Structure formats: structure tokens, C-alpha cells
Coordinates of C-alpha atoms (C1' of nucleotides) in Angstrom, one line a residue:
Chain A
M142 CA -33.8 -12.4 -27.5
A143 CA -36.5 -10.7 -25.7
K144 CA -39.4 -12.2 -27.1
A145 CA -42.3 -11.6 -24.8
S146 CA -41.2 -8.1 -24.0
D147 CA -41.0 -6.3 -27.3
R148 CA -44.4 -7.6 -28.5
D149 CA -46.2 -7.0 -25.3
G150 CA -49.5 -8.6 -24.6
E151 CA -48.4 -11.9 -26.4
D152 CA -47.3 -14.9 -24.5
D153 CA -46.1 -18.3 -25.8
A154 CA -49.6 -19.6 -25.7
D155 CA -50.9 -16.9 -28.0
R156 CA -48.2 -17.6 -30.6
H157 CA -49.0 -21.4 -30.1
V158 CA -52.6 -20.8 -30.6
A159 CA -52.1 -18.6 -33.8
R160 CA -49.7 -21.2 -35.4
W161 CA -52.1 -24.0 -34.7
R162 CA -55.0 -22.2 -36.0
D163 CA -53.2 -21.4 -39.2
H164 CA -52.6 -24.9 -40.0
W165 CA -55.9 -26.4 -38.8
I166 CA -58.8 -24.3 -40.1
D167 CA -60.7 -27.3 -41.1
V168 CA -60.7 -28.9 -37.6
D169 CA -62.7 -28.1 -34.7
F170 CA -60.4 -25.9 -32.7
D171 CA -61.1 -23.6 -29.7
D172 CA -58.7 -20.8 -29.1
E173 CA -59.8 -20.4 -25.4
V174 CA -59.7 -24.1 -24.7
E175 CA -56.2 -24.5 -26.2
G176 CA -54.9 -21.3 -24.7
A177 CA -55.9 -22.4 -21.1
V178 CA -54.5 -25.8 -21.5
V179 CA -51.2 -24.7 -22.9
R180 CA -50.7 -21.9 -20.2
M181 CA -51.5 -24.3 -17.4
Q182 CA -49.0 -26.7 -18.8
H183 CA -46.4 -24.0 -19.0
L184 CA -47.0 -22.8 -15.6
V185 CA -46.9 -26.3 -14.1
R186 CA -43.7 -27.0 -15.9
H187 CA -42.3 -23.9 -14.5
F188 CA -43.4 -24.9 -11.0
R189 CA -41.9 -28.3 -11.4
E190 CA -38.5 -26.8 -12.5
A191 CA -38.5 -24.3 -9.8
K192 CA -39.2 -26.9 -7.1
Q193 CA -36.5 -29.2 -8.5
R194 CA -34.0 -26.4 -8.1
A195 CA -35.2 -25.6 -4.7
V196 CA -35.1 -29.0 -3.1
A197 CA -31.7 -29.6 -4.8
Q198 CA -30.3 -27.1 -2.4
V199 CA -30.9 -29.3 0.6
G200 CA -29.7 -32.3 -1.3
L201 CA -32.9 -33.9 -2.5
Q202 CA -34.3 -35.0 -5.6
A203 CA -37.8 -34.0 -6.6
F204 CA -39.1 -37.4 -6.2
E205 CA -37.7 -37.8 -2.9
Y206 CA -39.1 -34.5 -1.6
D207 CA -42.5 -35.4 -3.1
T208 CA -42.6 -38.8 -1.4
L209 CA -41.5 -37.3 2.0
H210 CA -44.0 -34.6 1.5
T211 CA -47.0 -36.8 0.7
L212 CA -45.9 -38.9 3.6
M213 CA -46.1 -36.0 6.0
I214 CA -49.2 -34.2 4.9
R215 CA -51.5 -37.0 5.1
D216 CA -54.0 -37.8 7.9
T217 CA -51.4 -39.9 9.8
P218 CA -48.4 -37.6 9.3
G219 CA -45.2 -39.6 8.9
H220 CA -47.0 -43.0 8.6
A221 CA -48.4 -44.8 5.6
S222 CA -48.4 -47.8 3.4
P223 CA -46.5 -48.0 0.2
T224 CA -49.9 -48.5 -1.7
D225 CA -51.4 -45.4 -0.2
L226 CA -48.4 -43.3 -1.1
A227 CA -48.2 -44.8 -4.6
T228 CA -51.8 -44.1 -5.2
D229 CA -51.5 -40.4 -3.8
L230 CA -48.4 -39.8 -5.9
G231 CA -49.7 -41.4 -9.0
V232 CA -46.9 -43.8 -9.4
S233 CA -46.9 -47.6 -9.9
P234 CA -46.4 -49.9 -7.0
A235 CA -43.1 -50.9 -8.5
G236 CA -42.0 -47.3 -8.7
M237 CA -42.9 -46.8 -5.1
T238 CA -40.7 -49.7 -4.1
G239 CA -37.9 -47.9 -5.9
R240 CA -38.5 -44.6 -4.2
L241 CA -38.7 -46.2 -0.7
D242 CA -35.3 -48.0 -1.4
T243 CA -33.6 -44.9 -2.1
L244 CA -35.2 -42.8 0.9
E245 CA -34.5 -45.8 3.2
K246 CA -30.9 -46.2 2.0
A247 CA -30.6 -42.4 2.6
G248 CA -32.0 -42.9 6.2
Y249 CA -35.2 -40.7 5.6
V250 CA -37.7 -43.3 6.1
G251 CA -37.9 -46.8 7.8
R252 CA -39.9 -49.9 6.8
T253 CA -41.4 -52.4 9.2
V254 CA -43.7 -55.1 8.6
G255 CA -47.2 -54.8 10.1
K256 CA -47.8 -56.8 13.3
T257 CA -51.3 -57.8 12.6
D258 CA -51.0 -58.3 8.8
R259 CA -47.6 -59.3 7.8
R260 CA -48.3 -58.5 4.1
R261 CA -48.6 -54.9 4.9
V262 CA -45.5 -52.7 5.2
E263 CA -45.4 -49.7 7.5
V264 CA -43.5 -46.8 6.2
E265 CA -42.4 -44.4 8.8
I266 CA -40.4 -41.1 8.6
T267 CA -37.2 -40.9 10.5
D268 CA -35.9 -37.7 12.3
A269 CA -33.6 -37.2 9.6
G270 CA -36.3 -37.4 7.2
A271 CA -38.6 -34.9 8.9
D272 CA -35.6 -32.6 9.4
I273 CA -34.6 -32.4 5.7
W274 CA -38.3 -32.1 4.7
R275 CA -38.6 -29.1 6.9
Q276 CA -35.5 -27.6 5.4
A277 CA -36.9 -28.1 1.8
M278 CA -40.1 -26.6 2.8
A279 CA -38.6 -23.5 4.1
I280 CA -37.2 -22.6 0.7
R281 CA -39.9 -24.2 -1.5
G282 CA -42.9 -22.4 -2.7
D283 CA -41.2 -19.1 -3.2
A284 CA -41.3 -19.4 -6.9
E285 CA -45.1 -20.3 -6.7
D286 CA -45.8 -17.3 -4.6
Q287 CA -43.8 -15.1 -6.9
V288 CA -45.9 -16.3 -10.0
V289 CA -49.4 -16.5 -8.4
N290 CA -48.9 -13.1 -6.4
V291 CA -48.8 -11.3 -9.8
L292 CA -52.6 -11.4 -9.3
S293 CA -54.4 -9.7 -6.4
K294 CA -56.0 -11.8 -3.7
K295 CA -59.4 -11.1 -5.3
E296 CA -58.1 -12.3 -8.7
Q297 CA -56.6 -15.3 -7.0
I298 CA -59.9 -16.3 -5.5
A299 CA -61.6 -15.9 -8.8
L300 CA -58.9 -18.0 -10.4
N301 CA -59.4 -20.7 -7.9
Q302 CA -63.2 -20.6 -8.3
L303 CA -62.8 -21.2 -12.1
L304 CA -60.1 -23.9 -11.7
K305 CA -62.1 -25.7 -9.1
R306 CA -65.2 -26.0 -11.2
M307 CA -62.8 -27.9 -13.7
T308 CA -61.3 -30.0 -11.0
L309 CA -64.6 -31.1 -9.7
S310 CA -65.8 -32.3 -13.0
V311 CA -62.5 -34.0 -13.4
E312 CA -62.8 -35.8 -10.1
A313 CA -66.5 -36.6 -10.5
E314 CA -65.7 -38.2 -14.1
G315 CA -63.0 -40.2 -12.6
E316 CA -65.3 -41.8 -10.0
Q317 CA -67.9 -42.9 -12.5
D318 CA -65.8 -45.7 -14.0
H319 CA -65.0 -47.4 -10.7
Chain B
M161 CA -65.0 -13.8 2.3
A162 CA -65.6 -16.4 -0.3
K163 CA -63.1 -19.0 -0.1
A164 CA -63.0 -21.5 -2.9
S165 CA -64.3 -24.2 -0.5
D166 CA -67.4 -22.4 0.6
R167 CA -70.0 -23.4 -1.9
D168 CA -70.0 -26.2 -4.1
G169 CA -68.3 -29.0 -2.2
E170 CA -64.6 -29.9 -1.8
D171 CA -62.3 -31.0 -4.2
D172 CA -58.8 -32.7 -3.8
A173 CA -57.1 -29.3 -3.6
D174 CA -59.3 -28.1 -0.7
R175 CA -58.4 -31.4 1.2
H176 CA -54.8 -30.9 0.3
V177 CA -54.8 -27.4 1.5
A178 CA -56.7 -28.2 4.7
R179 CA -54.2 -31.0 5.7
W180 CA -51.2 -28.9 4.9
R181 CA -52.3 -26.0 6.8
D182 CA -53.1 -28.1 9.8
H183 CA -49.3 -29.1 10.0
W184 CA -47.8 -25.8 9.0
I185 CA -49.4 -23.1 11.0
D186 CA -45.9 -21.6 11.8
V187 CA -44.8 -21.3 8.2
D188 CA -45.8 -18.7 5.6
F189 CA -48.6 -20.3 3.7
D190 CA -51.2 -19.1 1.4
D191 CA -54.3 -20.9 0.7
E192 CA -55.1 -19.4 -2.5
V193 CA -51.6 -19.8 -3.9
E194 CA -51.3 -23.4 -2.9
G195 CA -54.8 -24.0 -4.1
A196 CA -54.3 -22.6 -7.5
V197 CA -50.9 -24.5 -8.0
V198 CA -52.4 -27.8 -6.8
R199 CA -55.4 -27.5 -9.1
M200 CA -53.4 -26.7 -12.1
Q201 CA -51.2 -29.5 -11.4
H202 CA -54.1 -31.9 -11.2
L203 CA -55.6 -30.6 -14.3
V204 CA -52.4 -30.9 -16.3
R205 CA -51.9 -34.5 -15.1
H206 CA -55.4 -35.3 -16.2
F207 CA -54.8 -33.7 -19.8
R208 CA -51.5 -35.6 -20.0
E209 CA -53.1 -39.0 -19.0
A210 CA -56.0 -38.3 -21.4
K211 CA -53.8 -37.6 -24.3
Q212 CA -51.9 -40.6 -23.7
R213 CA -54.9 -42.7 -24.0
A214 CA -55.9 -40.9 -27.1
V215 CA -52.9 -41.1 -29.2
A216 CA -52.5 -44.7 -28.1
Q217 CA -55.5 -45.4 -30.3
V218 CA -53.5 -44.6 -33.4
G219 CA -50.4 -46.5 -32.1
L220 CA -48.5 -43.6 -30.9
Q221 CA -46.7 -42.9 -27.6
A222 CA -47.1 -39.6 -26.0
F223 CA -43.6 -38.5 -26.7
E224 CA -43.9 -39.5 -30.3
Y225 CA -47.1 -37.4 -30.8
D226 CA -45.5 -34.4 -29.0
T227 CA -42.5 -34.5 -31.2
L228 CA -44.5 -34.7 -34.4
H229 CA -46.8 -32.0 -33.2
T230 CA -44.1 -29.6 -32.2
L231 CA -42.6 -30.3 -35.6
M232 CA -45.8 -29.6 -37.4
I233 CA -47.0 -26.4 -35.8
R234 CA -43.9 -24.4 -36.1
D235 CA -43.5 -21.5 -38.5
T236 CA -41.8 -23.9 -41.0
P237 CA -44.2 -26.8 -40.7
G238 CA -42.6 -30.2 -41.1
H239 CA -39.1 -28.9 -41.0
A240 CA -36.8 -28.2 -38.0
S241 CA -33.5 -29.0 -36.5
P242 CA -33.0 -31.2 -33.6
T243 CA -32.0 -28.4 -31.3
D244 CA -35.0 -26.3 -31.9
L245 CA -37.3 -29.2 -31.2
A246 CA -35.3 -30.1 -28.1
T247 CA -35.8 -26.5 -26.8
D248 CA -39.4 -26.3 -27.7
L249 CA -40.0 -29.7 -26.1
G250 CA -37.9 -28.9 -23.1
V251 CA -35.9 -32.1 -23.4
S252 CA -32.2 -32.5 -23.6
P253 CA -30.4 -32.7 -26.8
A254 CA -29.6 -36.4 -25.9
G255 CA -33.2 -37.1 -25.6
M256 CA -34.1 -35.5 -28.7
T257 CA -31.7 -37.9 -30.6
G258 CA -33.5 -40.6 -29.0
R259 CA -36.8 -39.5 -30.0
L260 CA -35.9 -38.9 -33.5
D261 CA -34.3 -42.3 -33.7
T262 CA -37.7 -43.8 -32.8
L263 CA -39.6 -41.7 -35.2
E264 CA -37.2 -42.3 -37.9
K265 CA -37.2 -46.0 -37.5
A266 CA -41.1 -46.0 -37.6
G267 CA -40.8 -44.0 -40.8
Y268 CA -42.5 -40.9 -39.5
V269 CA -39.5 -38.4 -39.9
G270 CA -36.3 -38.3 -42.1
R271 CA -33.0 -36.8 -41.2
T272 CA -30.8 -35.1 -43.7
V273 CA -27.6 -33.2 -43.2
G274 CA -27.7 -29.6 -44.0
K275 CA -26.2 -28.6 -47.4
T276 CA -24.6 -25.3 -46.3
D277 CA -23.7 -26.2 -42.8
R278 CA -23.0 -29.8 -42.5
R279 CA -23.0 -29.9 -38.6
R280 CA -26.7 -29.2 -38.9
V281 CA -29.3 -31.9 -39.4
E282 CA -32.6 -31.2 -41.1
V283 CA -35.7 -33.1 -39.6
E284 CA -38.4 -33.6 -42.1
I285 CA -41.7 -35.2 -41.6
T286 CA -42.8 -37.9 -43.9
D287 CA -46.1 -38.6 -45.5
A288 CA -46.7 -41.4 -43.0
G289 CA -45.9 -39.1 -40.2
A290 CA -48.1 -36.2 -41.4
D291 CA -50.7 -38.9 -41.7
I292 CA -50.7 -40.4 -38.3
W293 CA -50.3 -37.0 -36.7
R294 CA -53.6 -35.9 -38.4
Q295 CA -55.3 -39.1 -37.1
A296 CA -54.1 -38.4 -33.7
M297 CA -55.1 -34.8 -33.9
A298 CA -58.7 -35.7 -34.8
I299 CA -59.3 -37.7 -31.6
R300 CA -57.0 -35.7 -29.4
G301 CA -58.4 -32.6 -27.5
D302 CA -61.8 -34.0 -26.7
A303 CA -60.7 -34.4 -23.1
E304 CA -59.5 -31.0 -23.0
D305 CA -62.8 -29.5 -24.5
Q306 CA -64.8 -31.5 -22.0
V307 CA -63.1 -30.3 -19.0
V308 CA -62.7 -26.6 -20.0
N309 CA -66.1 -26.3 -21.5
V310 CA -67.5 -26.8 -18.0
L311 CA -66.9 -23.1 -18.0
S312 CA -68.8 -20.6 -20.2
K313 CA -67.0 -18.8 -23.1
K314 CA -66.9 -15.6 -20.9
E315 CA -65.4 -17.5 -18.0
Q316 CA -62.8 -19.0 -20.3
I317 CA -61.7 -15.7 -21.4
A318 CA -61.6 -14.5 -17.8
L319 CA -59.5 -17.7 -17.0
N320 CA -57.2 -17.1 -19.9
Q321 CA -56.6 -13.4 -18.8
L322 CA -55.6 -14.4 -15.4
L323 CA -53.4 -17.4 -16.6
K324 CA -51.7 -15.1 -19.2
R325 CA -50.8 -12.6 -16.6
M326 CA -48.9 -15.3 -14.8
T327 CA -47.3 -16.9 -18.0
L328 CA -46.1 -13.4 -19.0
S329 CA -44.4 -13.0 -15.7
V330 CA -42.7 -16.4 -16.0
E331 CA -41.5 -15.7 -19.5
A332 CA -40.2 -12.3 -18.6
E333 CA -38.4 -13.8 -15.8
G334 CA -36.8 -16.6 -17.7
E335 CA -35.3 -14.2 -20.2
Q336 CA -33.6 -12.0 -17.7
D337 CA -30.8 -14.6 -17.1
H338 CA -29.9 -15.2 -20.7
Chain C
dG192 C1' -58.3 -77.8 7.7
dG193 C1' -56.5 -77.6 3.2
dA194 C1' -57.2 -75.8 -1.6
dC195 C1' -57.9 -71.4 -4.0
dG196 C1' -58.5 -66.7 -4.6
dT197 C1' -57.1 -62.2 -2.9
dT198 C1' -54.0 -58.7 -1.2
dA199 C1' -49.6 -56.3 -0.6
dC200 C1' -45.4 -55.6 -1.9
dT201 C1' -41.2 -56.7 -4.5
dT202 C1' -38.3 -58.3 -8.4
dC203 C1' -37.3 -58.4 -13.3
dG204 C1' -36.8 -56.8 -18.0
dC205 C1' -37.3 -52.8 -20.4
dT206 C1' -37.8 -47.8 -22.0
dA207 C1' -37.2 -42.8 -22.0
dG208 C1' -34.3 -39.3 -20.6
dC209 C1' -30.5 -36.8 -18.4
dG210 C1' -25.7 -35.2 -18.1
dA211 C1' -21.0 -35.5 -19.6
dA212 C1' -17.9 -36.9 -22.9
dC213 C1' -17.1 -37.2 -27.7
dT214 C1' -17.0 -36.3 -33.0
dA215 C1' -17.5 -33.6 -36.8
dT216 C1' -17.9 -29.2 -38.9
dT217 C1' -17.6 -24.1 -39.1
dC218 C1' -16.0 -19.6 -37.5
dG219 C1' -12.5 -16.2 -35.9
dT220 C1' -8.1 -14.3 -35.6
dC221 C1' -3.5 -13.7 -36.3
Chain D
dG144 C1' -4.4 -20.6 -44.5
dA145 C1' -3.7 -22.8 -39.9
dC146 C1' -4.9 -23.3 -35.2
dG147 C1' -7.9 -22.7 -31.3
dA148 C1' -12.7 -21.6 -30.1
dA149 C1' -17.5 -22.4 -30.7
dT150 C1' -21.5 -25.1 -32.4
dA151 C1' -24.5 -29.2 -33.7
dG152 C1' -25.3 -33.5 -32.9
dT153 C1' -24.5 -38.2 -31.2
dT154 C1' -22.8 -41.8 -28.1
dC155 C1' -22.3 -43.6 -23.4
dG156 C1' -23.4 -44.7 -18.7
dC157 C1' -26.7 -44.3 -15.5
dT158 C1' -31.4 -43.5 -13.1
dA159 C1' -36.4 -43.5 -12.4
dG160 C1' -40.3 -45.5 -13.6
dC161 C1' -43.7 -48.8 -15.8
dG162 C1' -46.0 -53.5 -16.8
dA163 C1' -45.9 -58.1 -15.8
dA164 C1' -44.6 -61.9 -13.2
dG165 C1' -43.2 -63.5 -8.7
dT166 C1' -43.6 -64.1 -3.6
dA167 C1' -45.6 -64.2 0.6
dA168 C1' -49.4 -63.8 3.9
dC169 C1' -54.2 -63.7 4.7
dG170 C1' -59.3 -65.2 4.0
dT171 C1' -62.9 -68.2 2.8
dC172 C1' -65.5 -71.9 1.7
dC173 C1' -66.6 -76.6 1.6

DNA sequence: GGACGTTACTTCGCTAGCGAACTATTCGTC
DNA sequence: GACGAATAGTTCGCTAGCGAAGTAACGTCC
């Protein structure tokens, strides 16, 4: 039943780390590293599930919302090429075609061939698409606020500084091999 | 006030937040909350991709490794019921059946019906399964170390304290509605 | 100015996973 | 002890996504 509440101070990650350490005394194992990774995974999973429930309220699936969202927050809001969206979203070109098929059929985006270069496709959001995205936006993010606001503003800033050091190292690393 | 973007350059999250803020001045929007969420998402995605590459070296897919791993680090290492594994891994019962089919066919786990309750199925790891899991373990986690060890031990502890406050709130919340 | 490589997207075959219906076993109640 | 409810797992139909091959348009170099 009440797992976290009766033994207060322990979260799933603590238990995870404890179990793991028991069986792997011989291997290089770092409690803090593993704890941080597991906790971030749990939090992200929570956010993903919360968002899924939220956008479902307006009749969108997670991947539809993600696509519309990525389409809207870019430098040219509401306009993009499939390739750009695919790289931003981290899906394959083939997957992007599928997503756009769904969104186009639902009437949330339109596809037009580029005039100068006819290989290119211009994805453009429709009024209906912008509308439902706005609706989803309005109810989305509450779960995130609720969790992150457990921390004070000061702590949030500290957290972001720590996280950012790591993301910067990841991004720098990713650029080496290209 | 020291925003995350002030000192050491911008990361993707900063750019993400900046773009979003531009188009959503009218909606309740919190830079620090959004930044933290996006950064954790990026890091988790990086870990997932890194692990995928790592376990592929021993010929495992991510979901196979995850399943073996969850099977091994539990209180009764190497033994579990499909339902337990499914809840731990966050997959549906049907999905679990599929995973176990794959692992069983590969010879990494065995399935036996419970003696006292014949509805139950006892999943047990095989020698081959334990073996390949150990191999995967050995090369796994390097990417995580590499990223998290950008921070000092002290910072890692601070990070974990912050993350833990959030995971505890998530876990407490999740138990209310059950 | 035509052959050849490149670019941008789509189609195809396949896989993992979900939700819902189904099967088999056990528990509870009278 | 028998019948209905509950539980554990599997089967089935379907969807999103991947990788590889395919198609169409553009660029280039001789």
C-alpha cells in the first residue's frame, strides 16, 4: 500500500540503488550517478504520462500534440519541412510521414510542395490545428508545475544550473562526431 | 538574478524556453519549470540512446535488457511473476507476454506454472540469461557516468536531494488514487 | 545537355506495445 | 459442494515507428 509514506525519506530510486548495490559489489557502481539517472527517468516518465492524459482531454494523442507543438514553437511558427520536424522530434523520416498523414487527415496541418524546389514539402498548420494546440496548451503543464514547484524558486534555479552543466556536455559531445 | 542562461552559454533548453516564451506571453509560463523539464527529458533521451547502443554490442535489444535487468535486481533475483515485471517496467500485461516470448525463445528465461496456484507463472532466468545480462552490465552505464560525473560528488548529492524531493511528491501523489 | 550523384520525402515490410476480449484457475458465499 | 466473482496470464486486432528501398526532383561536371 503506502510504500513511500511509511518509510519516509526513501524513494523508489533509493530502493533501486540499494537492491542493485547488494548484487553488484564487485562492479564499479556509483550510488549518486545511478540515483540521479533513475530519478530523472522516473520524473520524465511521470511527465509523459501526465501529458498524455492532459492532451487526451482535447482529443489529441501525445505524438499529435508533440508534432503540432514543435511546429508552432519554431522560429517560423506554423511552417516547417518534414525533415526539420523529424530531427527536432527525434523520429525517423518515415515516422514523420506517418504523423503528418494523421494530422493532415484530421485537418490540423496542410502539405504543399515547395514552389522553387519541388522536392520539398511545406508543412503548414491550419486554423483548426492552431486552435486545438492552444486548447491543449491551456491544460497542459499543470502536472509539471505541480511537481517542480515542490522546490522553491531558488532551488529550481540551482537544479537548472546542475542540469545545464550536464546537457551542455551532452550537446558538445554530440557535435564532435559530425 | 542568475538565470540558467546567464553565464556559460546556451543549451537547447534555453533556446527552447526563449522560443516558447516569445509566443506565449499571455499564458502562465515558468522558465525554470520548463527548463528543468526539458533538460531532464533531453538527458533521459540521451541515456536511453546510449544504453541502446551499449546493449546492442552483446546482441540484446533495449527491452530485453530492461526486462532481464528488472528480473535480476528485485528482492528475489532471477525469479518473478509476469505481472510484477509488467508493473515494474510500466508495460501492459500483453506487452509483457510478448517480451517474455522473445526472451524465452532466445533461451534467456524460462516459464513454469506455479505449483500452489496454477494461474500464476514463475519466470526464471537461465544461466545464459544471467550471463548475457552480466556482459551487458559491464559495458553499460559508462555513458551515464560520463555525463553525471561532469558534476562533483558534492553537486551530485545536491542534485539527488532536489530530484528526490520531486520523486517523493510524485510517488506520494500516485498512491492517493489507489 | 545528358549521365550521375544528391536531396527530400514516401512506401513497404516488420516489430513492440496497447487495449479489449478470452481462457483457465482460485476464492467466497450460500 | 456448486456457482458466481475475482485473478493471472495469453491471444487478437490494431497502431506508431523504424530501417531500407523506392521515387521524384535538383545540381553538377564533362
